[in-house]
Tab-separated table of C-alpha atoms in Angstrom:
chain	number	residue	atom	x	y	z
Z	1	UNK	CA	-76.926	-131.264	-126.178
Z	2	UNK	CA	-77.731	-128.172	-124.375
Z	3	UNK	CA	-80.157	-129.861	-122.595
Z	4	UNK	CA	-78.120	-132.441	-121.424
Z	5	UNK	CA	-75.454	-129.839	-120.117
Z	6	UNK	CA	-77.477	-128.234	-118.180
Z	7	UNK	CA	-79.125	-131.129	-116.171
Z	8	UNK	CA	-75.440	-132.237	-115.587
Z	9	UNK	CA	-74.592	-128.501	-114.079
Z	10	UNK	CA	-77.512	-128.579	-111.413
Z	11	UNK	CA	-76.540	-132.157	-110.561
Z	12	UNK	CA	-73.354	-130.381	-109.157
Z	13	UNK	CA	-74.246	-127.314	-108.174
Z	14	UNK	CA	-77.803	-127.748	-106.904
Z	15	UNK	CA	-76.505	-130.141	-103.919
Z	16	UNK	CA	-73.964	-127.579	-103.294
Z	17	UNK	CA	-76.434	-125.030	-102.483
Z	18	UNK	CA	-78.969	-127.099	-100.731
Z	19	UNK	CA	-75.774	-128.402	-98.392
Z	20	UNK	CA	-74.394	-124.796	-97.123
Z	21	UNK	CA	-78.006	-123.467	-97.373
Z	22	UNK	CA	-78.697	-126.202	-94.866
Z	23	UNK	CA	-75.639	-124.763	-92.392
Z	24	UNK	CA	-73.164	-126.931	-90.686
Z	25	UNK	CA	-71.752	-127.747	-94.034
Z	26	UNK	CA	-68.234	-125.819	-93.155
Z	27	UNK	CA	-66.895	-127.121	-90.111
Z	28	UNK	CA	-66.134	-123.786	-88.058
Z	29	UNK	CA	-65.306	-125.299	-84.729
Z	30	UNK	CA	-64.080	-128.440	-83.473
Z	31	UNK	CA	-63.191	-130.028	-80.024
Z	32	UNK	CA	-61.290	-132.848	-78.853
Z	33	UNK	CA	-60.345	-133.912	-74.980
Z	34	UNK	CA	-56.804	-134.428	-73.626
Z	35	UNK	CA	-55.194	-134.793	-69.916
Z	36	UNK	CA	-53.118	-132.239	-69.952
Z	37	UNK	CA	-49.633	-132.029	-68.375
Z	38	UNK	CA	-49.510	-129.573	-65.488
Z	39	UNK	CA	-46.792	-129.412	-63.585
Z	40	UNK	CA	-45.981	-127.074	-60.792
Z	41	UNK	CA	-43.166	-124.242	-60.844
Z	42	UNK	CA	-43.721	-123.751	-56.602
Z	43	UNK	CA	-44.433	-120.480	-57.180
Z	44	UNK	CA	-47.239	-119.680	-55.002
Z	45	UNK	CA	-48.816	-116.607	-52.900
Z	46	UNK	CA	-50.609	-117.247	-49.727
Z	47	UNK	CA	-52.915	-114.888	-48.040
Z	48	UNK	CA	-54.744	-114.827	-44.518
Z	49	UNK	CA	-56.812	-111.911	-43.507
Z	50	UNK	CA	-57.567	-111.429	-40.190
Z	51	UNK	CA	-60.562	-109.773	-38.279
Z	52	UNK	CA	-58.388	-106.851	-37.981
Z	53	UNK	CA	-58.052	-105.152	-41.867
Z	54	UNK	CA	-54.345	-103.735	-40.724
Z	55	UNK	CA	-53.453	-106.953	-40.048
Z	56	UNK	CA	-52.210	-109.835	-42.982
Z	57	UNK	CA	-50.138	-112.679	-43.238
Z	58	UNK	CA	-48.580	-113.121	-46.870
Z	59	UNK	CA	-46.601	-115.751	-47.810
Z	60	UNK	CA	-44.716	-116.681	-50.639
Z	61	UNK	CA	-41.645	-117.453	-52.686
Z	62	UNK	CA	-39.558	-116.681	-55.473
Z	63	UNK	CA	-39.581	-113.434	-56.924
Z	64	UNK	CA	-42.635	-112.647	-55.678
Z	65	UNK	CA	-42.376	-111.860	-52.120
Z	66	UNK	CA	-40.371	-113.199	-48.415
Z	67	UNK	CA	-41.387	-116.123	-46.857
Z	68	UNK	CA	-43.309	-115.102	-43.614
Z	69	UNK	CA	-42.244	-116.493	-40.533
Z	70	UNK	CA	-45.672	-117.424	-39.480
Z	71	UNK	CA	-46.012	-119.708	-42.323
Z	72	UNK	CA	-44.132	-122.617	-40.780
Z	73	UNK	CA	-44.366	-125.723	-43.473
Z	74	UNK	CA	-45.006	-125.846	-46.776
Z	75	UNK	CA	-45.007	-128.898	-48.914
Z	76	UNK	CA	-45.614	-129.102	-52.935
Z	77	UNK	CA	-46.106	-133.037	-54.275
Z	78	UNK	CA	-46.811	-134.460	-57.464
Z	79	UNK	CA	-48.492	-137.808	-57.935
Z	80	UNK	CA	-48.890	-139.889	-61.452
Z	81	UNK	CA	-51.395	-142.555	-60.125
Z	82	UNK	CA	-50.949	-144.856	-63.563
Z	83	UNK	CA	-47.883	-144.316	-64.297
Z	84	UNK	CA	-48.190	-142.600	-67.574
Z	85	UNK	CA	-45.994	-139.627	-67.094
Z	86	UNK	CA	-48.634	-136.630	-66.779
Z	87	UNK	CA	-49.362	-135.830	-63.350
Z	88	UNK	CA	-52.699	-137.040	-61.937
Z	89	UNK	CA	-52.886	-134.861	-59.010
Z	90	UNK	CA	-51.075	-132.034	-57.489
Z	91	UNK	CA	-51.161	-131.264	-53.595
Z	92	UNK	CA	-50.390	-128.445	-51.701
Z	93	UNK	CA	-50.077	-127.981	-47.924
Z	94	UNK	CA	-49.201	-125.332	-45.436
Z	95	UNK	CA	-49.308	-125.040	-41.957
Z	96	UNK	CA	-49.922	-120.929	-40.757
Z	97	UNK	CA	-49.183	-120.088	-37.211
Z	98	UNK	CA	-51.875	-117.826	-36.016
Z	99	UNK	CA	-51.199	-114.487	-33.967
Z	100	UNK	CA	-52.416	-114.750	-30.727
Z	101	UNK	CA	-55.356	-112.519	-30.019
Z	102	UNK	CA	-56.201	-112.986	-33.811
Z	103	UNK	CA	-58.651	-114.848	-36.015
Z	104	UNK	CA	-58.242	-115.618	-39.649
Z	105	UNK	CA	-61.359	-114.353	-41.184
Z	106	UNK	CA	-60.244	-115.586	-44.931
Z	107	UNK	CA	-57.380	-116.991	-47.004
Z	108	UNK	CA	-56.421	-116.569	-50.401
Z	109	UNK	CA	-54.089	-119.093	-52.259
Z	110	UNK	CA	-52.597	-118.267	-55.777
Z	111	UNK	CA	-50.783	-121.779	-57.200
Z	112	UNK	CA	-48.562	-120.806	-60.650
Z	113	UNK	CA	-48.619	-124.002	-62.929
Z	114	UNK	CA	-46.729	-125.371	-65.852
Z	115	UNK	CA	-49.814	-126.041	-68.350
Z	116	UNK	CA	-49.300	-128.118	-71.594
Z	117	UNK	CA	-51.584	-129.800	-73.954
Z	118	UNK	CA	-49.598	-131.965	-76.758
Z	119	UNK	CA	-51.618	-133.970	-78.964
Z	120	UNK	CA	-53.775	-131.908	-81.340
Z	121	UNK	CA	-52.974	-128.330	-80.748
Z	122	UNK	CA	-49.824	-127.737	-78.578
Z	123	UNK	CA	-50.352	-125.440	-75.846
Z	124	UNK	CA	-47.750	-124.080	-73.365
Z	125	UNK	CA	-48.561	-121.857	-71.247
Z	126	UNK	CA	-48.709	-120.540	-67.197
Z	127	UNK	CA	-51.532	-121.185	-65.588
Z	128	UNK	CA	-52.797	-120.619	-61.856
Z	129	UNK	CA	-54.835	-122.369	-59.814
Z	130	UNK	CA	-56.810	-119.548	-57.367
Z	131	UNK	CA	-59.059	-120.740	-54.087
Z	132	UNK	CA	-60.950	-118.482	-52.313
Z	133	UNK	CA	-62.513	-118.777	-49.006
Z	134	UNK	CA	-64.338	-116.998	-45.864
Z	135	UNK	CA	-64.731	-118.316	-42.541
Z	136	UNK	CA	-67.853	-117.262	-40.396
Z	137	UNK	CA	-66.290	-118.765	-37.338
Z	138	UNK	CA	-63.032	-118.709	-36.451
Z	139	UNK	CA	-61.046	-121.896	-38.059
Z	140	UNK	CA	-58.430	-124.231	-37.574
Z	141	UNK	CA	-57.912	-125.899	-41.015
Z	142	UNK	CA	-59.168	-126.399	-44.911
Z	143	UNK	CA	-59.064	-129.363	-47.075
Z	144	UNK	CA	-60.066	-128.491	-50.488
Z	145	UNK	CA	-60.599	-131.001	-52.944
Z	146	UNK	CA	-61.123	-129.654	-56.649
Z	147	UNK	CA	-60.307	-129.941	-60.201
Z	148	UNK	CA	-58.492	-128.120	-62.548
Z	149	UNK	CA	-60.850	-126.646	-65.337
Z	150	UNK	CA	-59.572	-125.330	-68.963
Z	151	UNK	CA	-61.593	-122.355	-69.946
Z	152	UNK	CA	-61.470	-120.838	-73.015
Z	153	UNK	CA	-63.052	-117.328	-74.380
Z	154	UNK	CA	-62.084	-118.151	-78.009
Z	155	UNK	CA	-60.766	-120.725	-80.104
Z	156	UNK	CA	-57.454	-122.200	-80.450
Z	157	UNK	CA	-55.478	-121.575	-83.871
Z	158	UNK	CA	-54.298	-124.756	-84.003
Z	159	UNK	CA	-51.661	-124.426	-86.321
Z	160	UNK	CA	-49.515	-127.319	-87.535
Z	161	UNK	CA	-46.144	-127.725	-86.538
Z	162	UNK	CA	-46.391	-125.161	-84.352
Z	163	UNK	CA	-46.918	-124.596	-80.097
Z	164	UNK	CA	-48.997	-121.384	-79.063
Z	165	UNK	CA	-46.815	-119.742	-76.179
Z	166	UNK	CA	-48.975	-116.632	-76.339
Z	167	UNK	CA	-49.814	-117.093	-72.387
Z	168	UNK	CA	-46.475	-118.498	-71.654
Z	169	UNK	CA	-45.437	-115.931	-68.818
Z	170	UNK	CA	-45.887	-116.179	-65.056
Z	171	UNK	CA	-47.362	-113.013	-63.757
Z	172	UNK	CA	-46.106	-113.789	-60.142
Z	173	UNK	CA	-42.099	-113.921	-61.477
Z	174	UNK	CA	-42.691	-111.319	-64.101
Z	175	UNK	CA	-43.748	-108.774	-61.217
Z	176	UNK	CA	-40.725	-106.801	-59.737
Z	177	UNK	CA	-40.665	-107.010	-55.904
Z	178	UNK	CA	-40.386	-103.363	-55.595
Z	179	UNK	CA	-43.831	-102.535	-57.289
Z	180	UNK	CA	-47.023	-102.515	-55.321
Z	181	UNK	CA	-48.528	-106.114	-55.832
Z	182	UNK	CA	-51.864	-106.485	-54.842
Z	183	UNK	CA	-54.208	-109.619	-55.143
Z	184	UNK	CA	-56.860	-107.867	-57.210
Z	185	UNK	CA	-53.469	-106.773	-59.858
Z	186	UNK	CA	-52.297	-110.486	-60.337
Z	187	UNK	CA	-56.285	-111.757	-61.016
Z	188	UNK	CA	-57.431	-108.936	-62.719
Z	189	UNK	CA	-53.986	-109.352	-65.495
Z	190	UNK	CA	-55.338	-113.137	-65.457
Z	191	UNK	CA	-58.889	-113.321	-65.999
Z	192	UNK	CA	-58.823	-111.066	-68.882
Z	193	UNK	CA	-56.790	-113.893	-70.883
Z	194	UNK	CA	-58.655	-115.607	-73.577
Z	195	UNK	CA	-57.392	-119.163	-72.094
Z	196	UNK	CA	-56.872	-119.988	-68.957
Z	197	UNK	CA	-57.673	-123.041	-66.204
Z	198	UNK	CA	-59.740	-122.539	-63.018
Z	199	UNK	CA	-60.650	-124.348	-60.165
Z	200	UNK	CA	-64.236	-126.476	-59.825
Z	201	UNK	CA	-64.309	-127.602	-55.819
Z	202	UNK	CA	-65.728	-131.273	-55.593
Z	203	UNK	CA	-65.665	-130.857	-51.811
Z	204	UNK	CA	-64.256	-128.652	-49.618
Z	205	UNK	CA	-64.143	-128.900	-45.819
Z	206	UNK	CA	-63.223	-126.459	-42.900
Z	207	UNK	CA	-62.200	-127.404	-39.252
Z	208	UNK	CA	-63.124	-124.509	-36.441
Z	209	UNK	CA	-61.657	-123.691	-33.079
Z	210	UNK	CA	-59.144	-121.899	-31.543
Z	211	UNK	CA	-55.810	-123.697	-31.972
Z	212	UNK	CA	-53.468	-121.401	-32.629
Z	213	UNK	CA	-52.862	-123.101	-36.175
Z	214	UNK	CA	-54.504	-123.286	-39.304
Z	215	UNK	CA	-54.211	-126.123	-41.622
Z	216	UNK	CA	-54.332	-125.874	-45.401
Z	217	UNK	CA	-55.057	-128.582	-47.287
Z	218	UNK	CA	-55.163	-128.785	-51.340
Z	219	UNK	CA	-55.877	-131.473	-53.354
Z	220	UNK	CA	-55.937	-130.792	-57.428
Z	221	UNK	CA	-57.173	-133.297	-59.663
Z	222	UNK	CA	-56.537	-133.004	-62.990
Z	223	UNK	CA	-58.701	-134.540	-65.455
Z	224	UNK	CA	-59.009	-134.928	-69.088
Z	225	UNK	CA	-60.716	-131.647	-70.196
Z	226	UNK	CA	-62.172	-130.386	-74.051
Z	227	UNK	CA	-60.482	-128.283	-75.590
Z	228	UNK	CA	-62.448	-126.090	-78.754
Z	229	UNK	CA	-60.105	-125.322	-81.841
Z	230	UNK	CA	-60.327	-123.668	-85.174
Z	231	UNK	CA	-60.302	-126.731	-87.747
Z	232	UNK	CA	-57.843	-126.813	-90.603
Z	233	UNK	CA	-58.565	-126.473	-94.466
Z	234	UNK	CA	-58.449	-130.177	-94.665
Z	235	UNK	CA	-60.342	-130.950	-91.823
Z	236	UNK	CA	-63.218	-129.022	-93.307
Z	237	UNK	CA	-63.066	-130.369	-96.607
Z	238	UNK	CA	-63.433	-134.228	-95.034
Z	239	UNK	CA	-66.219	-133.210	-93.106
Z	240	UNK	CA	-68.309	-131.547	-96.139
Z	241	UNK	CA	-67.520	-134.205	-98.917
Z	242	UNK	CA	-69.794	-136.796	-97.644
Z	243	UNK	CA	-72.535	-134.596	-97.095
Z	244	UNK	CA	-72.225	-132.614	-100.615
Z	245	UNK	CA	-71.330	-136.242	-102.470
Z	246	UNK	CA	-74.842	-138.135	-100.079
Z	247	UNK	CA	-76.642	-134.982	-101.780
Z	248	UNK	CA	-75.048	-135.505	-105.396
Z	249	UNK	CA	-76.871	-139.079	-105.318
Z	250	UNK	CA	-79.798	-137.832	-104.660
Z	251	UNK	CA	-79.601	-135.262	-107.347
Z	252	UNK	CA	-78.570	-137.379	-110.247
Z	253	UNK	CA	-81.404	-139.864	-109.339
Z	254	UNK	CA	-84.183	-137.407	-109.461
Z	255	UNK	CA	-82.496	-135.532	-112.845
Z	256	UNK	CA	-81.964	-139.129	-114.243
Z	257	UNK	CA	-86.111	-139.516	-113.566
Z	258	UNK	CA	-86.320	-136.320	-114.991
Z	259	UNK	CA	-84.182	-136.613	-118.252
Z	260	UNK	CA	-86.011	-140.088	-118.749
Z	261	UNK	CA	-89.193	-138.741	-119.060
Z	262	UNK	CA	-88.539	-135.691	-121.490
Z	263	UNK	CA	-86.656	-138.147	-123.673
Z	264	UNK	CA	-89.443	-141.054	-123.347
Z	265	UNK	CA	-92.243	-138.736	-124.270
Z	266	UNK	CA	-90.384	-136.931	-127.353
Z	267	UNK	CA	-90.484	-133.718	-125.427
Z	268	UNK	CA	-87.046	-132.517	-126.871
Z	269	UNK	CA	-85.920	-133.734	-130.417
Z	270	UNK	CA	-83.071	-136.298	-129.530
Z	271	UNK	CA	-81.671	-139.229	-130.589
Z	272	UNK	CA	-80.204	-142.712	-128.899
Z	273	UNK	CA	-76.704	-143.504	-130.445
Z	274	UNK	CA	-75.629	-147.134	-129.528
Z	275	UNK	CA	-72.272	-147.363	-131.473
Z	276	UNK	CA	-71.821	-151.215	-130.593
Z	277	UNK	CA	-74.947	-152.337	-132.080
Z	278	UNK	CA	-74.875	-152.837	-136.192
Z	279	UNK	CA	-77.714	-153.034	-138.376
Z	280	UNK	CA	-78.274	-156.263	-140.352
Z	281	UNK	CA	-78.159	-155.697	-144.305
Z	282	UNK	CA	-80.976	-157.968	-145.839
C-alpha cells in the first residue's frame, strides 16, 4: 500500500519539478502584433536653425507657441489605403520661407499623435513622432519617408477590462506658453517614458540650392508593430498544462515499468485482487 502511494506521488510531482527545473515552464512574457490607430491632434513644433545661432525660425500651433510668419503652408492628411478605418499613413508638409542672406543649417520637427492599440491590451496614449536632420550644404527641401516604431522599456500590464492611459498627456498642450520651452525639455520629458513610438527612416531625401524656400516633406507609415505584455493567470496555466501533463506520460510509463518489475519478481510482499473472477468449487 505504501508502496503504491508513493510511486503515485512522484508520478505527479516528479514531472512537476523536471518541467520548471527545465525553465520556460511559466509563461513570463508574451507578444502579439497589431496596427495600431494613430491619429493626429495637429499639434506640431517646427524648428529651422540657421548658420547664424541668434537666429531661429519656430513654428507651431496650439498652445504651444505662434505661428511664424515665415512658415507659409502647412498641411496635415490622413490616408486609410484599405479602407479599414485605422489610418495607413499620415503626411505632413510645410513650406518655410527662408531669410534672405540666411541658410538653414538644420530642422527639427516634433508631430503629437493620438496612439491606440485595441485588441489585446488597450493602450491610449500621446505619442510623437520626432525627425531630426543637418544639412552640409545649404538646402531647398526634405522628403522623409519613415515608419512609426512602438518601443517599449517594460511590459504592458495588460489588465482585463481595462485601457492603460498612464501616457495619455500631450507634453506640447500641457506646457504653459509663458514657461521657457526648449527642444531638449519636450524630448528629454519623452524619452524617459517606459512606452513610447519613434521614427525608423526607410528613405529620406534632401534637395540643395539657394531658393529662397525650403520644402518639407513627411511621409509616416504606420505598420503593424509587436507589442510585449505581461500574460494573465490563465494564460500561463494553458501554456504549462501540456508540457507538465506530456511529462506526466512519461512518468507513469517508466513507474508502471518500474512497479511491474518489483511486483513480478516478489520484491515486496503483495497480492493481485481480481474481484470479478470466482473460483470454481469442485
Amino acid at each position: 500500500m505504501l508502496f503504491a502511494l508513493t510511486t503515485s506521488a512522484l508520478n505527479i510531482i516528479l514531472p512537476l519539478i523536471f518541467a520548471y527545473r527545465s525553465r520556460g515552464f511559466w509563461l513570463k512574457s508574451h507578444h502579439f502584433y497589431e496596427q495600431p490607430m494613430v491619429k493626429s491632434t495637429y499639434d506640431y513644433v517646427f524648428i529651422a536653425e540657421t548658420e547664424d545661432p541668434s537666429i531661429s525660425i519656430v513654428c507651431g500651433n496650439g498652445n504651444i507657441m505662434h505661428f511664424d510668419e515665415l512658415c507659409s503652408e502647412v498641411q496635415i492628411q490622413e490616408f486609410d489605403n484599405n479602407k479599414d478605418t485605422i489610418n495607413d499613413i499620415i503626411s505632413f508638409k510645410l513650406k518655410l520661407n527662408v531669410p534672405e542672406n540666411h541658410t538653414i543649417m538644420s530642422v527639427v520637427l516634433i508631430l503629437a499623435l493620438d496612439f491606440y492599440l485595441l485588441t489585446v491590451c488597450p493602450l491610449q496614449m500621446q505619442a510623437l513622432g520626432v525627425i531630426n536632420k543637418e544639412f552640409s550644404i545649404p538646402a531647398s527641401g526634405l522628403k522623409y519617408h519613415g515608419n512609426l516604431e512602438f518601443y517599449q522599456t517594460s511590459h504592458l500590464p495588460c489588465l482585463r477590462h481595462h485601457i492603460d492611459t498612464t501616457y495619455n498627456t500631450s507634453l506640447l498642450n500641457s506646457m504653459n506658453k509663458n514657461q521657457d520651452i526648449t527642444i531638449d525639455y519636450i524630448l528629454e520629458s519623452y524619452f524617459t517614458r517606459d512606452v513610447l513610438s519613434q521614427m525608423n527612416p526607410m528613405f529620406v531625401r534632401s534637395k540643395h540650392g539657394h531658393t529662397g524656400i525650403l520644402d518639407f516633406e513627411l511621409f509616416l507609415k504606420i505598420p503593424e508593430v509587436k507589442v510585449l505584455y505581461i500574460p494573465s493567470l490563465l494564460q500561463e496555466l494553458k501554456w504549462a498544462w501540456p508540457q507538465y501533463l506530456s511529462l506526466v506520460i512519461v512518468f507513469y510509463w517508466i513507474i508502471h515499468k518500474i512497479k511491474s518489475f518489483v511486483f513480478r519478481n516478489r520484491l515486496l510482499m503483495a497480492w493481485e485482487i481480481i474481484p470479478w473472477k470466482t473460483i470454481d468449487n469442485k
